mmCIF file of C-alpha atoms in Angstrom:
data_model
loop_
_atom_site.group_PDB
_atom_site.id
_atom_site.type_symbol
_atom_site.label_atom_id
_atom_site.label_comp_id
_atom_site.label_asym_id
_atom_site.label_seq_id
_atom_site.Cartn_x
_atom_site.Cartn_y
_atom_site.Cartn_z
ATOM 1 C CA MET A 204 -0.089 -0.098 -0.043
ATOM 2 C CA SER A 205 1.555 3.609 -0.837
ATOM 3 C CA PHE A 206 2.273 6.025 1.374
ATOM 4 C CA ASN A 207 -0.373 8.327 -0.136
ATOM 5 C CA THR A 208 -3.133 5.774 0.135
ATOM 6 C CA ILE A 209 -2.285 5.196 3.845
ATOM 7 C CA TYR A 210 -2.199 8.983 4.382
ATOM 8 C CA VAL A 211 -5.674 9.379 2.993
ATOM 9 C CA MET A 212 -6.880 6.610 5.102
ATOM 10 C CA LEU A 213 -5.433 8.290 8.247
ATOM 11 C CA MET A 214 -7.178 11.421 7.377
ATOM 12 C CA TRP A 215 -10.640 10.038 7.068
ATOM 13 C CA VAL A 216 -10.395 8.125 10.501
ATOM 14 C CA ARG A 217 -8.409 10.952 12.288
ATOM 15 C CA MET A 218 -11.666 11.934 14.281
ATOM 16 C CA ALA A 219 -12.516 8.279 15.092
ATOM 17 C CA LEU A 220 -9.246 6.757 15.929
ATOM 18 C CA PRO A 221 -7.563 7.044 19.521
ATOM 19 C CA LEU A 222 -4.655 9.241 19.846
ATOM 20 C CA PRO A 223 -1.857 6.812 20.658
ATOM 21 C CA LEU A 224 -2.937 5.004 17.269
ATOM 22 C CA ILE A 225 -3.012 8.105 15.351
ATOM 23 C CA PHE A 226 0.495 9.144 16.324
ATOM 24 C CA PHE A 227 1.534 5.444 15.968
ATOM 25 C CA LEU A 228 0.510 5.526 12.429
ATOM 26 C CA LEU A 229 2.247 8.986 11.784
ATOM 27 C CA MET A 230 5.499 7.526 13.159
ATOM 28 C CA ILE A 231 5.434 4.405 10.780
ATOM 29 C CA HIS A 232 5.620 6.599 7.933
ATOM 30 C CA GLY A 233 8.167 9.198 9.080
ATOM 31 C CA VAL A 234 5.300 12.142 9.320
ATOM 32 C CA SER A 235 5.419 14.282 12.429
ATOM 33 C CA SER A 236 1.952 15.229 13.437
ATOM 34 C CA ASP A 237 3.380 18.825 14.166
ATOM 35 C CA ASP A 238 4.110 19.210 10.482
ATOM 36 C CA TRP A 239 0.164 19.115 9.949
ATOM 37 C CA SER A 240 -1.936 21.438 11.962
ATOM 38 C CA VAL A 241 -4.729 24.004 11.962
ATOM 39 C CA SER A 242 -5.289 26.445 14.792
ATOM 40 C CA TYR A 243 -8.330 28.793 15.412
ATOM 41 C CA SER A 244 -8.365 31.946 17.608
ATOM 42 C CA PRO A 245 -10.780 31.932 19.098
ATOM 43 C CA SER A 246 -12.351 28.655 18.955
ATOM 44 C CA HIS A 247 -15.952 29.635 20.014
ATOM 45 C CA ILE A 248 -17.503 33.140 18.763
ATOM 46 C CA CYS A 249 -20.663 34.610 19.915
ATOM 47 C CA ALA A 250 -21.788 37.027 17.258
ATOM 48 C CA LEU A 251 -24.841 39.628 16.810
ATOM 49 C CA LYS A 252 -27.371 38.911 14.258
ATOM 50 C CA ASP A 253 -26.515 40.685 10.770
ATOM 51 C CA SER A 254 -22.995 41.453 11.951
ATOM 52 C CA THR A 255 -19.633 40.503 10.323
ATOM 53 C CA VAL A 256 -17.648 37.474 11.720
ATOM 54 C CA ILE A 257 -13.786 37.082 11.333
ATOM 55 C CA MET A 258 -12.751 33.613 11.880
ATOM 56 C CA ARG A 259 -8.898 33.602 12.565
ATOM 57 C CA CYS A 260 -6.985 30.694 11.423
ATOM 58 C CA THR A 261 -3.586 29.490 10.672
ATOM 59 C CA TYR A 262 -2.216 26.199 9.417
ATOM 60 C CA LYS A 263 0.805 24.128 8.549
ATOM 61 C CA TYR A 264 2.052 21.471 6.227
ATOM 62 C CA PRO A 265 5.341 20.035 5.361
ATOM 63 C CA SER A 266 7.537 22.915 3.829
ATOM 64 C CA THR A 267 9.112 20.628 1.259
ATOM 65 C CA GLY A 268 7.357 18.022 -1.002
ATOM 66 C CA TYR A 269 3.892 19.595 -0.883
ATOM 67 C CA LYS A 270 1.995 22.265 -2.832
ATOM 68 C CA ILE A 271 -1.656 23.508 -1.708
ATOM 69 C CA ILE A 272 -4.074 23.336 -4.708
ATOM 70 C CA LYS A 273 -7.410 24.397 -2.804
ATOM 71 C CA ALA A 274 -8.101 25.921 0.566
ATOM 72 C CA PHE A 275 -11.548 26.538 1.850
ATOM 73 C CA TRP A 276 -14.056 26.443 4.522
ATOM 74 C CA SER A 277 -16.854 23.854 5.347
ATOM 75 C CA LYS A 278 -19.225 23.331 8.208
ATOM 76 C CA ASN A 279 -21.097 20.231 9.804
ATOM 77 C CA LEU A 280 -18.785 17.312 8.964
ATOM 78 C CA VAL A 281 -20.942 14.406 7.582
ATOM 79 C CA LYS A 282 -18.401 10.925 8.011
ATOM 80 C CA GLY A 283 -17.684 9.585 4.501
ATOM 81 C CA VAL A 284 -18.892 12.697 2.839
ATOM 82 C CA GLU A 285 -16.265 14.904 1.249
ATOM 83 C CA PRO A 286 -16.824 18.610 2.868
ATOM 84 C CA ARG A 287 -18.207 21.219 0.501
ATOM 85 C CA ASP A 288 -16.665 24.404 0.003
ATOM 86 C CA LEU A 289 -18.862 27.294 1.287
ATOM 87 C CA SER A 290 -17.947 29.575 -1.377
ATOM 88 C CA GLU A 291 -20.150 27.583 -3.973
ATOM 89 C CA ASP A 292 -22.812 27.462 -1.467
ATOM 90 C CA PRO A 293 -25.756 29.769 -2.529
ATOM 91 C CA GLU A 294 -26.528 30.536 0.953
ATOM 92 C CA TYR A 295 -22.917 31.592 1.409
ATOM 93 C CA SER A 296 -21.139 32.350 -1.786
ATOM 94 C CA GLN A 297 -22.398 36.253 -1.375
ATOM 95 C CA ARG A 298 -21.222 36.496 2.134
ATOM 96 C CA ILE A 299 -18.329 34.568 2.754
ATOM 97 C CA GLN A 300 -14.713 35.880 1.569
ATOM 98 C CA TYR A 301 -11.554 34.022 2.140
ATOM 99 C CA LEU A 302 -8.980 36.309 3.601
ATOM 100 C CA GLY A 303 -6.059 33.663 3.656
ATOM 101 C CA ASN A 304 -3.670 32.342 1.310
ATOM 102 C CA LYS A 305 -2.082 29.025 0.421
ATOM 103 C CA GLN A 306 0.851 28.936 2.852
ATOM 104 C CA GLN A 307 -0.006 29.782 6.517
ATOM 105 C CA ASN A 308 -2.929 32.015 6.860
ATOM 106 C CA CYS A 309 -6.612 30.857 6.690
ATOM 107 C CA THR A 310 -8.831 33.507 7.980
ATOM 108 C CA VAL A 311 -12.016 33.845 6.609
ATOM 109 C CA ARG A 312 -15.010 36.506 6.977
ATOM 110 C CA LEU A 313 -18.646 36.090 6.765
ATOM 111 C CA SER A 314 -20.678 38.929 6.434
ATOM 112 C CA HIS A 315 -24.831 39.422 7.410
ATOM 113 C CA VAL A 316 -24.788 36.601 9.932
ATOM 114 C CA THR A 317 -28.105 35.204 10.770
ATOM 115 C CA LEU A 318 -29.322 32.554 13.354
ATOM 116 C CA LYS A 319 -29.300 29.846 11.030
ATOM 117 C CA ASP A 320 -25.431 30.297 10.528
ATOM 118 C CA SER A 321 -24.808 29.062 13.977
ATOM 119 C CA HIS A 322 -22.639 25.877 13.060
ATOM 120 C CA VAL A 323 -19.517 24.511 13.394
ATOM 121 C CA TYR A 324 -17.052 25.693 10.505
ATOM 122 C CA TYR A 325 -13.923 23.907 9.545
ATOM 123 C CA PHE A 326 -10.865 24.737 7.422
ATOM 124 C CA ARG A 327 -9.852 22.504 4.800
ATOM 125 C CA PHE A 328 -6.698 22.262 2.508
ATOM 126 C CA ILE A 329 -5.882 19.604 -0.373
ATOM 127 C CA THR A 330 -2.406 19.437 -1.538
ATOM 128 C CA ASP A 331 -0.906 18.561 -4.893
ATOM 129 C CA LYS A 332 -0.262 14.725 -3.914
ATOM 130 C CA PRO A 333 -3.244 12.594 -4.735
ATOM 131 C CA GLY A 334 -5.396 12.247 -1.810
ATOM 132 C CA VAL A 335 -3.393 13.890 0.779
ATOM 133 C CA LYS A 336 -5.607 16.538 2.370
ATOM 134 C CA TRP A 337 -6.368 17.836 5.863
ATOM 135 C CA ILE A 338 -9.213 19.208 7.824
ATOM 136 C CA GLY A 339 -8.944 21.487 10.745
ATOM 137 C CA TYR A 340 -10.696 19.557 13.579
ATOM 138 C CA PRO A 341 -12.420 20.399 16.185
ATOM 139 C CA GLY A 342 -13.094 23.721 13.986
ATOM 140 C CA VAL A 343 -14.787 26.996 14.956
ATOM 141 C CA THR A 344 -18.126 26.978 16.799
ATOM 142 C CA LEU A 345 -20.091 29.973 15.797
ATOM 143 C CA THR A 346 -23.231 30.767 17.786
ATOM 144 C CA VAL A 347 -25.268 34.039 16.187
ATOM 145 C CA THR A 348 -27.513 35.421 18.807
ATOM 146 C CA ASP A 349 -30.454 38.141 19.071
ATOM 147 C CA LEU A 350 -30.972 40.981 21.520
ATOM 148 C CA GLN A 351 -34.024 41.051 23.848
ATOM 149 C CA VAL A 352 -34.852 43.562 26.348
ATOM 150 C CA GLU A 353 -35.857 42.203 29.913
ATOM 151 C CA SER A 354 -38.203 44.585 31.681
ATOM 152 C CA PRO A 355 -40.980 44.433 34.182
ATOM 153 C CA GLU A 356 -44.486 45.182 32.516
ATOM 154 C CA ARG A 357 -45.591 47.512 35.210
ATOM 155 C CA VAL A 358 -44.114 49.563 37.735
ATOM 156 C CA THR A 359 -45.161 52.507 40.133
ATOM 157 C CA GLU A 360 -44.042 56.109 40.159
ATOM 158 C CA GLY A 361 -40.961 56.720 42.417
ATOM 159 C CA ASP A 362 -39.684 52.967 41.850
ATOM 160 C CA SER A 363 -36.278 52.081 40.454
ATOM 161 C CA VAL A 364 -36.319 50.068 37.370
ATOM 162 C CA ASN A 365 -33.453 47.949 35.811
ATOM 163 C CA LEU A 366 -33.799 47.048 32.153
ATOM 164 C CA ARG A 367 -31.592 44.550 30.710
ATOM 165 C CA CYS A 368 -30.327 44.021 27.140
ATOM 166 C CA LYS A 369 -29.989 40.266 27.012
ATOM 167 C CA SER A 370 -28.420 37.818 24.340
ATOM 168 C CA SER A 371 -28.185 33.993 24.241
ATOM 169 C CA CYS A 372 -24.230 33.840 24.705
ATOM 170 C CA ALA A 373 -21.569 36.494 25.679
ATOM 171 C CA LEU A 374 -20.676 38.611 22.710
ATOM 172 C CA THR A 375 -17.094 37.772 21.919
ATOM 173 C CA ASP A 376 -16.390 41.645 20.997
ATOM 174 C CA ARG A 377 -16.516 43.901 23.575
ATOM 175 C CA ALA A 378 -19.925 45.868 23.103
ATOM 176 C CA THR A 379 -21.151 49.041 23.985
ATOM 177 C CA PHE A 380 -24.716 49.063 24.252
ATOM 178 C CA ILE A 381 -27.301 51.986 23.070
ATOM 179 C CA TRP A 382 -30.677 52.336 24.270
ATOM 180 C CA TYR A 383 -34.109 53.552 22.934
ATOM 181 C CA ARG A 384 -37.497 54.845 24.097
ATOM 182 C CA ASN A 385 -40.142 54.897 21.403
ATOM 183 C CA SER A 386 -37.267 54.534 18.680
ATOM 184 C CA GLN A 387 -35.537 57.358 19.766
ATOM 185 C CA PRO A 388 -31.845 57.052 21.227
ATOM 186 C CA LEU A 389 -31.215 57.883 24.813
ATOM 187 C CA THR A 390 -28.131 59.631 23.506
ATOM 188 C CA GLU A 391 -26.840 59.696 27.169
ATOM 189 C CA ARG A 392 -27.006 55.931 27.776
ATOM 190 C CA ARG A 393 -23.760 54.650 25.895
ATOM 191 C CA ASP A 394 -21.670 52.312 28.147
ATOM 192 C CA ARG A 395 -20.576 48.778 28.224
ATOM 193 C CA ASN A 396 -23.066 47.738 30.592
ATOM 194 C CA ASN A 397 -25.976 45.988 29.226
ATOM 195 C CA GLU A 398 -28.573 47.689 31.971
ATOM 196 C CA LEU A 399 -30.417 50.609 31.794
ATOM 197 C CA LEU A 400 -31.099 51.997 35.292
ATOM 198 C CA LEU A 401 -34.182 54.220 35.557
ATOM 199 C CA GLN A 402 -34.438 55.650 39.058
ATOM 200 C CA SER A 403 -37.379 57.293 40.603
ATOM 201 C CA VAL A 404 -39.471 56.583 37.278
ATOM 202 C CA ARG A 405 -42.314 58.907 36.484
ATOM 203 C CA ARG A 406 -45.100 58.531 33.991
ATOM 204 C CA GLU A 407 -43.335 60.255 31.650
ATOM 205 C CA ASP A 408 -40.777 57.341 31.438
ATOM 206 C CA SER A 409 -43.438 54.744 30.014
ATOM 207 C CA GLY A 410 -42.748 53.583 26.529
ATOM 208 C CA ARG A 411 -41.562 51.039 24.278
ATOM 209 C CA TYR A 412 -37.828 50.437 25.099
ATOM 210 C CA SER A 413 -35.320 48.546 22.932
ATOM 211 C CA CYS A 414 -31.664 48.031 22.775
ATOM 212 C CA ALA A 415 -28.629 47.555 20.117
ATOM 213 C CA VAL A 416 -24.987 47.166 20.325
ATOM 214 C CA ASP A 417 -23.031 50.451 19.167
ATOM 215 C CA GLY A 418 -21.709 49.810 15.402
ATOM 216 C CA HIS A 419 -24.591 47.353 14.334
ATOM 217 C CA THR A 420 -27.735 48.142 12.653
ATOM 218 C CA HIS A 421 -29.618 45.343 14.340
ATOM 219 C CA ILE A 422 -31.930 46.700 17.005
ATOM 220 C CA SER A 423 -33.899 44.267 19.289
ATOM 221 C CA PRO A 424 -37.595 44.109 19.705
ATOM 222 C CA ALA A 425 -39.200 46.993 21.662
ATOM 223 C CA VAL A 426 -40.749 46.025 25.081
ATOM 224 C CA GLN A 427 -43.480 48.104 26.587
ATOM 225 C CA LEU A 428 -42.877 49.768 30.333
ATOM 226 C CA ASN A 429 -45.837 51.162 31.720
ATOM 227 C CA VAL A 430 -45.497 53.598 35.033
ATOM 228 C CA MET A 431 -48.426 53.808 36.816
#
């Protein structure tokens, strides 16, 4: 059996085999596992709906004897099925841009993310040697979140009220929150705290409150606050 044939078999069973067996097979053929790698930073990303996400990535392969002929990103690996290039997927083709090269950088940009984009993404590269290719496991986990305002429905004049701008995960990028009442920005409330404190509320504070992250177009659904 040729080296290339055995190497391809190793790539496909890489996720299923125990690590000691993987290293044993690599040692048999004189290939170090350190020569082949994909690294992601960070490996988990929480992004706001309709934002642009940068998935930073670097990769390595032996410096001699190999040439990269194709490098691309895929998602949701299926055992026994060749990963699909997302740039050829109609759902992604207009939104994904490979920022890397065929040497070390494999960074990608995904714009206008939606809740349906919450997946695990993987970088894949293919060499000029027949069947010799690599996929960067375990990939980048992307969670896309919406914003929701948490508020009591009714309060009494003189009460202090906390409104919270909530997301399903902690945003990866540090966020500055903006608050709105009746679609008008409360310009004095721009800070890194996701809470809006209303002290000694009056009836004039009644209205529909919503929140957003500075620099993003997405605004949360409005929640009605009634001051009795």
